[in-house]
Short mmCIF file of C-alpha atoms in Angstrom, two decimals:
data_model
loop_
_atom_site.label_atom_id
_atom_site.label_comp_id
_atom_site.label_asym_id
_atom_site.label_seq_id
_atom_site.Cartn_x
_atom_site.Cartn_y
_atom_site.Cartn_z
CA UNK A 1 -149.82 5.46 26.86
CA UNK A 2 -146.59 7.07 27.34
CA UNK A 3 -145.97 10.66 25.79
CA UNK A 4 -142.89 11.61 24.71
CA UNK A 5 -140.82 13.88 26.80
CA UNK A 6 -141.72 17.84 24.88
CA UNK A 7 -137.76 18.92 23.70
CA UNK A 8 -139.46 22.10 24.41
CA UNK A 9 -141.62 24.12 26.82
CA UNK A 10 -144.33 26.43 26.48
CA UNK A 11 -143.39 28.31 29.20
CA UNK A 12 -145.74 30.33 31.92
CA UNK A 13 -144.43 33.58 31.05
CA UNK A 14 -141.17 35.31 29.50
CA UNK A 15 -140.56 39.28 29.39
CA UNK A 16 -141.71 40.75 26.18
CA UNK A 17 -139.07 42.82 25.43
CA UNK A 18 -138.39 44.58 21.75
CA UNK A 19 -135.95 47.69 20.26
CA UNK A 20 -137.11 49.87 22.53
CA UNK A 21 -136.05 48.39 25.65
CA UNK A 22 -132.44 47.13 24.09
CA UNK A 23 -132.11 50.86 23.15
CA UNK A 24 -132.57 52.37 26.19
CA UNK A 25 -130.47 50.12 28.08
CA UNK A 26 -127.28 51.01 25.75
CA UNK A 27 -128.15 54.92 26.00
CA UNK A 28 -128.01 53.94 29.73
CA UNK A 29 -124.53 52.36 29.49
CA UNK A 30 -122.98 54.56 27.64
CA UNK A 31 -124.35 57.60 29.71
CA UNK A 32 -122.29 55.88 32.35
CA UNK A 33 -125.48 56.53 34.69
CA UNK A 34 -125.96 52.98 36.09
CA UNK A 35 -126.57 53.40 39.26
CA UNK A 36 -129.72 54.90 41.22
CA UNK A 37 -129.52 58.29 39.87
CA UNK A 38 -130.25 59.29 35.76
CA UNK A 39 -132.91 60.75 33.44
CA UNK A 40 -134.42 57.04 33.85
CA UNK A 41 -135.40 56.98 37.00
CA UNK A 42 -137.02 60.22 36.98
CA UNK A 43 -139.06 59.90 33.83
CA UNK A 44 -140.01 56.35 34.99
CA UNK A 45 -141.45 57.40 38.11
CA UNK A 46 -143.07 60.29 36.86
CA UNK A 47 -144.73 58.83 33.77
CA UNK A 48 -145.97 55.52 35.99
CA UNK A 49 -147.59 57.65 38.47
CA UNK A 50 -149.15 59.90 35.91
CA UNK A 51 -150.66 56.85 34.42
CA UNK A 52 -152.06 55.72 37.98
CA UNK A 53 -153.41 59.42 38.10
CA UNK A 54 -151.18 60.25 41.48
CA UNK A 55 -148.92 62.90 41.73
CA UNK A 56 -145.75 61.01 43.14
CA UNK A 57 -144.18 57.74 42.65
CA UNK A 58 -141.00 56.48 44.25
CA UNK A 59 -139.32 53.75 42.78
CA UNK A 60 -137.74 50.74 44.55
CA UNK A 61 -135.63 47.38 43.72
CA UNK A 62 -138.69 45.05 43.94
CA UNK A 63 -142.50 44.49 44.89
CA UNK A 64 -141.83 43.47 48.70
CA UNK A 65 -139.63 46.45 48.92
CA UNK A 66 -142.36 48.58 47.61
CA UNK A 67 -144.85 46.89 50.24
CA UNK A 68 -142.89 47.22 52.95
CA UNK A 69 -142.16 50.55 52.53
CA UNK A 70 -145.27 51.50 52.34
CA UNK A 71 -146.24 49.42 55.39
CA UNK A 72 -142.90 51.51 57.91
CA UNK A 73 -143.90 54.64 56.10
CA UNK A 74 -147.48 54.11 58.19
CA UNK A 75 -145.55 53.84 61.35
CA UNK A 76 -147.77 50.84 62.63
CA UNK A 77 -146.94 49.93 66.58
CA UNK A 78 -147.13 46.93 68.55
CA UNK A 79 -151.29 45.75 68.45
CA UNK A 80 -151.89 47.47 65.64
CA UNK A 81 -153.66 45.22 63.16
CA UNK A 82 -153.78 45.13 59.19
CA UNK A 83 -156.45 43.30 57.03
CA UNK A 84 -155.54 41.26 54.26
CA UNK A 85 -156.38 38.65 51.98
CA UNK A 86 -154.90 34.87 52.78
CA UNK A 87 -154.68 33.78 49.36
CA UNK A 88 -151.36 36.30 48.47
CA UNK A 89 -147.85 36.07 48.30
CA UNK A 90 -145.97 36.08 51.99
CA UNK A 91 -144.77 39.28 50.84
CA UNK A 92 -147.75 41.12 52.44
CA UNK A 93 -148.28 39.10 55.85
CA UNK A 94 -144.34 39.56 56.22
CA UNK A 95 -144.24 43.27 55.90
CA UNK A 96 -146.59 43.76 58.26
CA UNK A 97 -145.21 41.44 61.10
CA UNK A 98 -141.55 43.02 60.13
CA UNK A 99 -143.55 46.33 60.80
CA UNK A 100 -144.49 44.99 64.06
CA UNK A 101 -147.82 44.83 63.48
CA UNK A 102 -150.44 42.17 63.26
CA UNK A 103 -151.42 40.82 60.12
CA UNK A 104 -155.46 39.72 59.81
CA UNK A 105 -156.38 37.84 57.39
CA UNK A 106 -159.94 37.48 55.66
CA UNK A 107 -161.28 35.17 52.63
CA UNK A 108 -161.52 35.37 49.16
CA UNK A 109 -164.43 35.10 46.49
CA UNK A 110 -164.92 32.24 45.02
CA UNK A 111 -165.18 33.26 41.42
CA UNK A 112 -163.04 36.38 41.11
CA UNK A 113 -160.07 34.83 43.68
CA UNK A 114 -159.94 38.57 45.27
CA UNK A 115 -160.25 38.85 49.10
CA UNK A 116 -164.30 39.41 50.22
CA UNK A 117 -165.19 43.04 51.36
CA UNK A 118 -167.93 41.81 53.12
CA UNK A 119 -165.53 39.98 55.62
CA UNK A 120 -163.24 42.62 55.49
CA UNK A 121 -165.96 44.70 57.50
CA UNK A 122 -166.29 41.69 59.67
CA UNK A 123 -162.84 41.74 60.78
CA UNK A 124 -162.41 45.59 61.90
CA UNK A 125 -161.33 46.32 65.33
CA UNK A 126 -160.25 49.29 67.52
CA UNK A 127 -156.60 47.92 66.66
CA UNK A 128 -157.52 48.28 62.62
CA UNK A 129 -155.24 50.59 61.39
CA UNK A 130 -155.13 49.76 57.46
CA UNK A 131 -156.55 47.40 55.11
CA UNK A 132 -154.41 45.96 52.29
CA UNK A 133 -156.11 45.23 48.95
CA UNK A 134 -154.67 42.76 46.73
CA UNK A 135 -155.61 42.63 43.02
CA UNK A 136 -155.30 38.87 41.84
CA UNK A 137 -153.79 37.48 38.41
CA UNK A 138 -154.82 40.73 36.47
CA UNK A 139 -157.97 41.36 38.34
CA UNK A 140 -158.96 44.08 40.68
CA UNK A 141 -160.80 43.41 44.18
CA UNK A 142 -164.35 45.32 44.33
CA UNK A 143 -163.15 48.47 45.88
CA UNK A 144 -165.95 50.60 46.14
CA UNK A 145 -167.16 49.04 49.70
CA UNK A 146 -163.48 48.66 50.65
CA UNK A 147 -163.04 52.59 49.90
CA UNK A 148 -166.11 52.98 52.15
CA UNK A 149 -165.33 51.02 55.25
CA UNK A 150 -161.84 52.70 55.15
CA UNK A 151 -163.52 55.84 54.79
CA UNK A 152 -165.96 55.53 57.70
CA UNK A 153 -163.31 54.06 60.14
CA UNK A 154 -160.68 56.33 58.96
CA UNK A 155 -158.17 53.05 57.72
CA UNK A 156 -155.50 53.49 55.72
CA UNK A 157 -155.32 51.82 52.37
CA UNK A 158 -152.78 50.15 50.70
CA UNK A 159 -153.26 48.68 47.33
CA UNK A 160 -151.11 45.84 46.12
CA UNK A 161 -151.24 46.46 42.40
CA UNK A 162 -148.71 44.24 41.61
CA UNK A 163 -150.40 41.58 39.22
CA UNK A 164 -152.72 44.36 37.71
CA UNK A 165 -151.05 47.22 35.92
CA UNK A 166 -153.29 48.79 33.64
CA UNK A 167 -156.76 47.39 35.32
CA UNK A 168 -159.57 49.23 36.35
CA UNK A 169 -162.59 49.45 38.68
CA UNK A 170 -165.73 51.14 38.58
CA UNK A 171 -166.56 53.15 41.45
CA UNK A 172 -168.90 55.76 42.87
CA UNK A 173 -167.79 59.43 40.74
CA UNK A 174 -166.11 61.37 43.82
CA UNK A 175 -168.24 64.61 41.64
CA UNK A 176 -171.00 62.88 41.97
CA UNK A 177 -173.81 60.83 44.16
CA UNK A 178 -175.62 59.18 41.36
CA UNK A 179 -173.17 58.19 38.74
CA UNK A 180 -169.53 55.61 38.50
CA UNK A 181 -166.16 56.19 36.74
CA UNK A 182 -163.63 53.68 35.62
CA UNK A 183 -160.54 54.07 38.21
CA UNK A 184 -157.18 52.89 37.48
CA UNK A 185 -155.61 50.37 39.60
CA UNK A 186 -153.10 52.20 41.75
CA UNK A 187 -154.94 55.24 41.75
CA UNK A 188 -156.31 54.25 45.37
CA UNK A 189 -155.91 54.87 48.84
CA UNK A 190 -152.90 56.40 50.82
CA UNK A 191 -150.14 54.19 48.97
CA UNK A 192 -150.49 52.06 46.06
CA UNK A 193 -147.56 48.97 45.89
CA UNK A 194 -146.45 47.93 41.90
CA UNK A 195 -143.78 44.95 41.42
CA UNK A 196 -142.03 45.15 37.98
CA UNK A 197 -140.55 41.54 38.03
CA UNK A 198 -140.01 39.41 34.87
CA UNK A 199 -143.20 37.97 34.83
CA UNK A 200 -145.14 41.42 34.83
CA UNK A 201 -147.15 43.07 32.29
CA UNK A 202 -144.21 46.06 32.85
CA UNK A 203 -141.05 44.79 33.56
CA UNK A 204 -137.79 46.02 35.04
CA UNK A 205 -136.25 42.66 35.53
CA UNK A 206 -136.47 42.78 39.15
CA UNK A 207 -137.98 46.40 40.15
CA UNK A 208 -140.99 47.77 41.88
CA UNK A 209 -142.61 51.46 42.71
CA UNK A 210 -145.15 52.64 45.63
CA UNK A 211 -147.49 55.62 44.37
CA UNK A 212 -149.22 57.98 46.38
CA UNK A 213 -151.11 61.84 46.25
CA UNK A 214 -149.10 63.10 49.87
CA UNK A 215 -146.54 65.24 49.98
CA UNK A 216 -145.46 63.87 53.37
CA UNK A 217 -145.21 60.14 52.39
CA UNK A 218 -143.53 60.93 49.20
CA UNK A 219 -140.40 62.30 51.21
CA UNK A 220 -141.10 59.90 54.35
CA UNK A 221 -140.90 56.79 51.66
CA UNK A 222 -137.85 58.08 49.94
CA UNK A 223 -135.85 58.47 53.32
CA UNK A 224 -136.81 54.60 53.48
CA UNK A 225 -135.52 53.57 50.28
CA UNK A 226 -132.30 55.60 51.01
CA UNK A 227 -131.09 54.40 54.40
CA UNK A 228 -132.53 57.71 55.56
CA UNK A 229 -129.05 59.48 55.33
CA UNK A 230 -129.49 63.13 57.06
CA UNK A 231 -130.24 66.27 55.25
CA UNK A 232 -127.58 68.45 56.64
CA UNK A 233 -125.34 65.44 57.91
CA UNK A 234 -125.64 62.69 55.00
CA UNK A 235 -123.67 60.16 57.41
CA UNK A 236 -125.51 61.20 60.77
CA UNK A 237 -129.40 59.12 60.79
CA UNK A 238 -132.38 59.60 62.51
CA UNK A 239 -134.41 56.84 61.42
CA UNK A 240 -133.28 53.79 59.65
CA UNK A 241 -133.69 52.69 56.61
CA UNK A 242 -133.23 50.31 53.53
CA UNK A 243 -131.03 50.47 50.65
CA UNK A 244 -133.83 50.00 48.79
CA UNK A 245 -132.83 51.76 45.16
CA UNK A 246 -133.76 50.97 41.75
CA UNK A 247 -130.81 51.85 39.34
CA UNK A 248 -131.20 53.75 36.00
CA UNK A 249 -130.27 50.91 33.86
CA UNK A 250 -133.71 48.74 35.25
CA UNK A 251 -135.88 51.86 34.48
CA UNK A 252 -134.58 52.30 31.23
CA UNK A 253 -135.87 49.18 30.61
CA UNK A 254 -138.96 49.93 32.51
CA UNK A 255 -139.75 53.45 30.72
CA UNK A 256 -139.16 51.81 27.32
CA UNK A 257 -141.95 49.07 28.67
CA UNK A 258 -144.17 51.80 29.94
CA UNK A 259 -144.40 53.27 26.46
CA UNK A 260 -145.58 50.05 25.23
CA UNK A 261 -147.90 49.06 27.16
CA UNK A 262 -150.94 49.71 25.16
CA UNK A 263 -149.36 47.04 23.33
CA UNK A 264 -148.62 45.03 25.56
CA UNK A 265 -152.56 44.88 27.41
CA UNK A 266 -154.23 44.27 24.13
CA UNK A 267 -152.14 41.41 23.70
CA UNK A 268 -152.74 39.88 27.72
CA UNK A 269 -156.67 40.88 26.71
CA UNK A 270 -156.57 38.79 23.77
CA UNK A 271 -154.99 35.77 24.97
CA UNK A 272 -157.43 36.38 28.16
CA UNK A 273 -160.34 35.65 25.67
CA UNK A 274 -159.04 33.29 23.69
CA UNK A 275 -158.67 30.99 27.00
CA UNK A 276 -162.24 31.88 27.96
CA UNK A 277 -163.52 31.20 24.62
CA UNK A 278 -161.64 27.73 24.74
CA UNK A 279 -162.08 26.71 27.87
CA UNK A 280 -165.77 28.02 28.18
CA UNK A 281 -167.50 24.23 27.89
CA UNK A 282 -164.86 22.31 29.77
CA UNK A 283 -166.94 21.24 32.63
CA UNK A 284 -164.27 20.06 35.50
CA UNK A 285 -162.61 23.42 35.53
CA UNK A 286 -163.44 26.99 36.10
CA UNK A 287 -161.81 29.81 35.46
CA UNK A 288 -161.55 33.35 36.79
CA UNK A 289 -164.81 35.33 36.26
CA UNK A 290 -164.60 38.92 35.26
CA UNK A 291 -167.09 40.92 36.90
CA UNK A 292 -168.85 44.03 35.18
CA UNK A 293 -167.42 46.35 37.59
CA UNK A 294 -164.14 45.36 36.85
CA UNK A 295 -162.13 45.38 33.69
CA UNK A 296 -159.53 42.70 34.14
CA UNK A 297 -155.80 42.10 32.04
CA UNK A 298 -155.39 38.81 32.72
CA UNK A 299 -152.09 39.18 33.91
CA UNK A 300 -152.35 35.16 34.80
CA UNK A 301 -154.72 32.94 33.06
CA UNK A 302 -155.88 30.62 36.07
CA UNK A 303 -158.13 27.64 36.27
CA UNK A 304 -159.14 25.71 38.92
CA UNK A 305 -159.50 22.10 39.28
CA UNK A 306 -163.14 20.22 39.82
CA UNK A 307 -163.03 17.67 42.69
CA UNK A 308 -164.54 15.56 40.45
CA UNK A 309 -161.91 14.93 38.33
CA UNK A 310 -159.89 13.02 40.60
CA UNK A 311 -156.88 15.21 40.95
CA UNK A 312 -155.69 18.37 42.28
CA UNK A 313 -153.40 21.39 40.86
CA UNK A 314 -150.27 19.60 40.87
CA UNK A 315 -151.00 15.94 39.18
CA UNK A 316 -152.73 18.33 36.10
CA UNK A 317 -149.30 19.98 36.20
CA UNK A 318 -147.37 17.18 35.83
CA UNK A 319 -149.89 16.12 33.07
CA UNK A 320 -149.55 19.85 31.75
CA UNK A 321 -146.00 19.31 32.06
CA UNK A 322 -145.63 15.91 30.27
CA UNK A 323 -147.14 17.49 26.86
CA UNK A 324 -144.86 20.17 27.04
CA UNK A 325 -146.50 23.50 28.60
CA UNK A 326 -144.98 24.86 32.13
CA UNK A 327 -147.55 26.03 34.94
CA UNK A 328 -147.47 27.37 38.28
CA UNK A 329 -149.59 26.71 41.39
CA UNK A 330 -151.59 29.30 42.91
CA UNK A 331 -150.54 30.84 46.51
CA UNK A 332 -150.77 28.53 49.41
CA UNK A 333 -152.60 30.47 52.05
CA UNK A 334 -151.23 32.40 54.65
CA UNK A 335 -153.03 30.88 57.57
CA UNK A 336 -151.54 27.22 56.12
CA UNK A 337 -147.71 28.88 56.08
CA UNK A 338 -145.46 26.76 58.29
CA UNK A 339 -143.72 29.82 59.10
CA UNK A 340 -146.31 32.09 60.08
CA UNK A 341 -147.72 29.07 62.26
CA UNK A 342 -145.37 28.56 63.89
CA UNK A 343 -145.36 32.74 65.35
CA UNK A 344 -148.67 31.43 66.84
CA UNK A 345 -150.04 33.11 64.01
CA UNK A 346 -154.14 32.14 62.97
CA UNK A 347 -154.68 29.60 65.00
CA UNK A 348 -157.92 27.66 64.70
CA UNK A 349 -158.58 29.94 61.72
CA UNK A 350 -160.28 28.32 58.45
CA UNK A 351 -160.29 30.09 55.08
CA UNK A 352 -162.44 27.14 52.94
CA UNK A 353 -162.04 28.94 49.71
CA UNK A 354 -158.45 29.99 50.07
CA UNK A 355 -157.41 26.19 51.03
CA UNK A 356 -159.47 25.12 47.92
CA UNK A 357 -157.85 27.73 45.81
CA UNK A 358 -154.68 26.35 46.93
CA UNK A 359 -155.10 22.72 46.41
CA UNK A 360 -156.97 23.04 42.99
CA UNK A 361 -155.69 26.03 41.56
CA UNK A 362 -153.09 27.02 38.82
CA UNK A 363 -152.38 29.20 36.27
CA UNK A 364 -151.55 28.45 32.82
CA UNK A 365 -148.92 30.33 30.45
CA UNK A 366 -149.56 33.71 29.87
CA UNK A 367 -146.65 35.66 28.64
CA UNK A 368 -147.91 39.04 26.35
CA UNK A 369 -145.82 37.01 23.92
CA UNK A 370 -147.54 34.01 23.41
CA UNK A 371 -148.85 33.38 20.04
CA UNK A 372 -152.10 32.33 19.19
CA UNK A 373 -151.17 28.45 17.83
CA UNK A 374 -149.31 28.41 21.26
CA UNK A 375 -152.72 29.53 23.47
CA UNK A 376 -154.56 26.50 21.66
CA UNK A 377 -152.19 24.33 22.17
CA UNK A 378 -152.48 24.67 25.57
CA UNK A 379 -155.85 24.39 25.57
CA UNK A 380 -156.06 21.30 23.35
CA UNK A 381 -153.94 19.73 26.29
CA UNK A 382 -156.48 21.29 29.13
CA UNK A 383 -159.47 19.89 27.62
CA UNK A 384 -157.79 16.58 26.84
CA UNK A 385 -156.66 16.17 30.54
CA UNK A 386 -160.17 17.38 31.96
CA UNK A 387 -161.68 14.65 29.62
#
């Protein structure tokens, strides 16, 4: 039986934008401070750092900005090695080989998606010099044993918080030997990495921020972001650097976002459990599992596809597609990028569950603005696919 084609989409995920935002962005205009400098930019970085519990936060014009600023601000050489998951944007392997570095790569859990400490451990060398976690679709890796093993080998860490604003973690009380604490995503390691992109719980449009506790890479990542002009001599460089800035105008948008978000994570919650709740008994999928020492917000409401059902990711898209709702397909794998191949890059090297996650995985819309007929909707057409 044919459908009809949908006249309209359910789409994967819009900005949820409201008063606030529209009024900042006038008092912005009409300030005439559009560029990189205003009140803005200040209070955005100051307030989003707060909230991540670190004492700086330096704000640049996207996510692989903020990752690769993070990465030069580490001053990596030639052999020196970074461990990361393979199921993540190119983003993260890029940085790294732009850094000159060598990017290693390590598998992910099954059930939670997020790269596996255990082979993390397995993969430290003499050349180790940092470890890169990557929080996946609104849920935070286990980083208790990853804060340990950087610990004991004195890595650096580097937290890609990108898809997780507002998650947490439990991990071991720094006060204390015997009991946990909830810890903010972001809130870890040497630099945490934020993108602020449309489809993020905060958005900036395009926009991103790294956050760290030191002095010293506070003022080493700003030089980055700012072509490292000269402190005496603005036109006369040392080091080079990237024009890297985010203007005023995107974090007025972004602080008027930031002072929503409350809002905004009880809403990704909710439509988090209402897909879990709905999808629950639907035996040829599976979904992201939230474990108990993590306290997910479903920034992207995944499943994966059962072998058994004959098909993978993208023939239930185009099903998805032909009643109507938009999807997206989960990261292809760095160690099965055509480009990173062909560097020489992870040869022989097999990552089962990331090629899996790949093939049979994708997520399903999940804009905060979704509204509860839409949700069932799309899970009507799930279950009726997965029939």
């Amino acid at each position: 039986m044919l459908l009809e084609k949908p006249t309209t989409m359910i789409p994967v995920c819009q900005p949820w934008l409201g008063e606030r935002e529209e009024a900042y962005a006038i008092e912005c205009v009409r300030s005439g401070w559009v560029s990189s400098a205003g009140r803005f930019v200040d209070e955005f970085e100051q307030q989003w750092a707060a909230y991540c519990h670190r004492a700086f936060g330096v704000s640049v014009n996207n996510g692989t900005s903020a990752l690769q600023a993070a990465i030069e601000a580490l001053d990596l050489s030639p052999g020196d090695e970074v461990i990361l998951p393979s199921l993540t944007i190119i983003s993260c392997a890029q940085c790294i080989i732009q850094a000159g570095a060598t990017p290693v790569l390590v598998d992910c859990d099954p059930e939670t998606w997020t790269m596996n400490p255990q082979q993390v451990a397995d993969r430290v060398t003499n050349h180790t010099r940092a470890v890169m976690a990557v929080h996946l679709y609104g849920h935070p890796v286990d980083m208790q044993p990853i804060l340990e093993l950087c610990e004991r080998h004195g890595l650096a860490l580097i937290e890609d918080a990108a898809q997780a604003h507002g998650a947490e973690c439990l991990v071991s009380d720094t006060n204390s030997d015997d009991s946990k604490t909830w810890q903010r995503c972001g809130s870890f390691g040497a630099m945490s990495c934020f993108s602020f992109y449309a489809n993020k719980i905060i958005t900036t449009g395009e926009g991103g921020m790294v956050l760290t506790n030191d002095k010293h890479l506070d003022k080493r990542l700003r030089n980055i972001r700012n072509l490292c002009f000269g402190q005496d001599q603005r036109f006369r460089h040392e080091s080079l650097g990237h024009n890297f800035r985010l203007t005023n105008l995107q974090a007025a948008i972004g602080l008027a976002q930031f002072e929503r978000i409350e809002e905004i994570l009880q809403r990704k919650r909710h439509i988090g459990q209402l897909y879990a709740h709905n999808l629950k008994d639907v035996s040829s999928i599976s979904i992201q599992e939230n474990r108990p020492w993590a306290k997910s917000v479903y920034w992207m409401n995944g499943i994966v596809i059962e072998e058994k059902l004959g098909m993978n990711a993208a023939t239930f898209a185009t099903s998805l597609r032909a009643r109507g709702i938009d999807s997206r397909p989960f990261f292809t794998g760095m160690h099965d990028q055509p480009v990173l191949i062909a560097r020489g890059l992870f040869s022989g090297e097999s990552y089962p569950v990331t090629t899996r996650l790949s093939q049979q995985g994708l997520y399903l819309p999940s804009g905060a603005g979704l509204s509860d007929d839409q949700v069932a909707t799309v899970c009507q057409a799930v279950q009726e696919i997965a029939s």
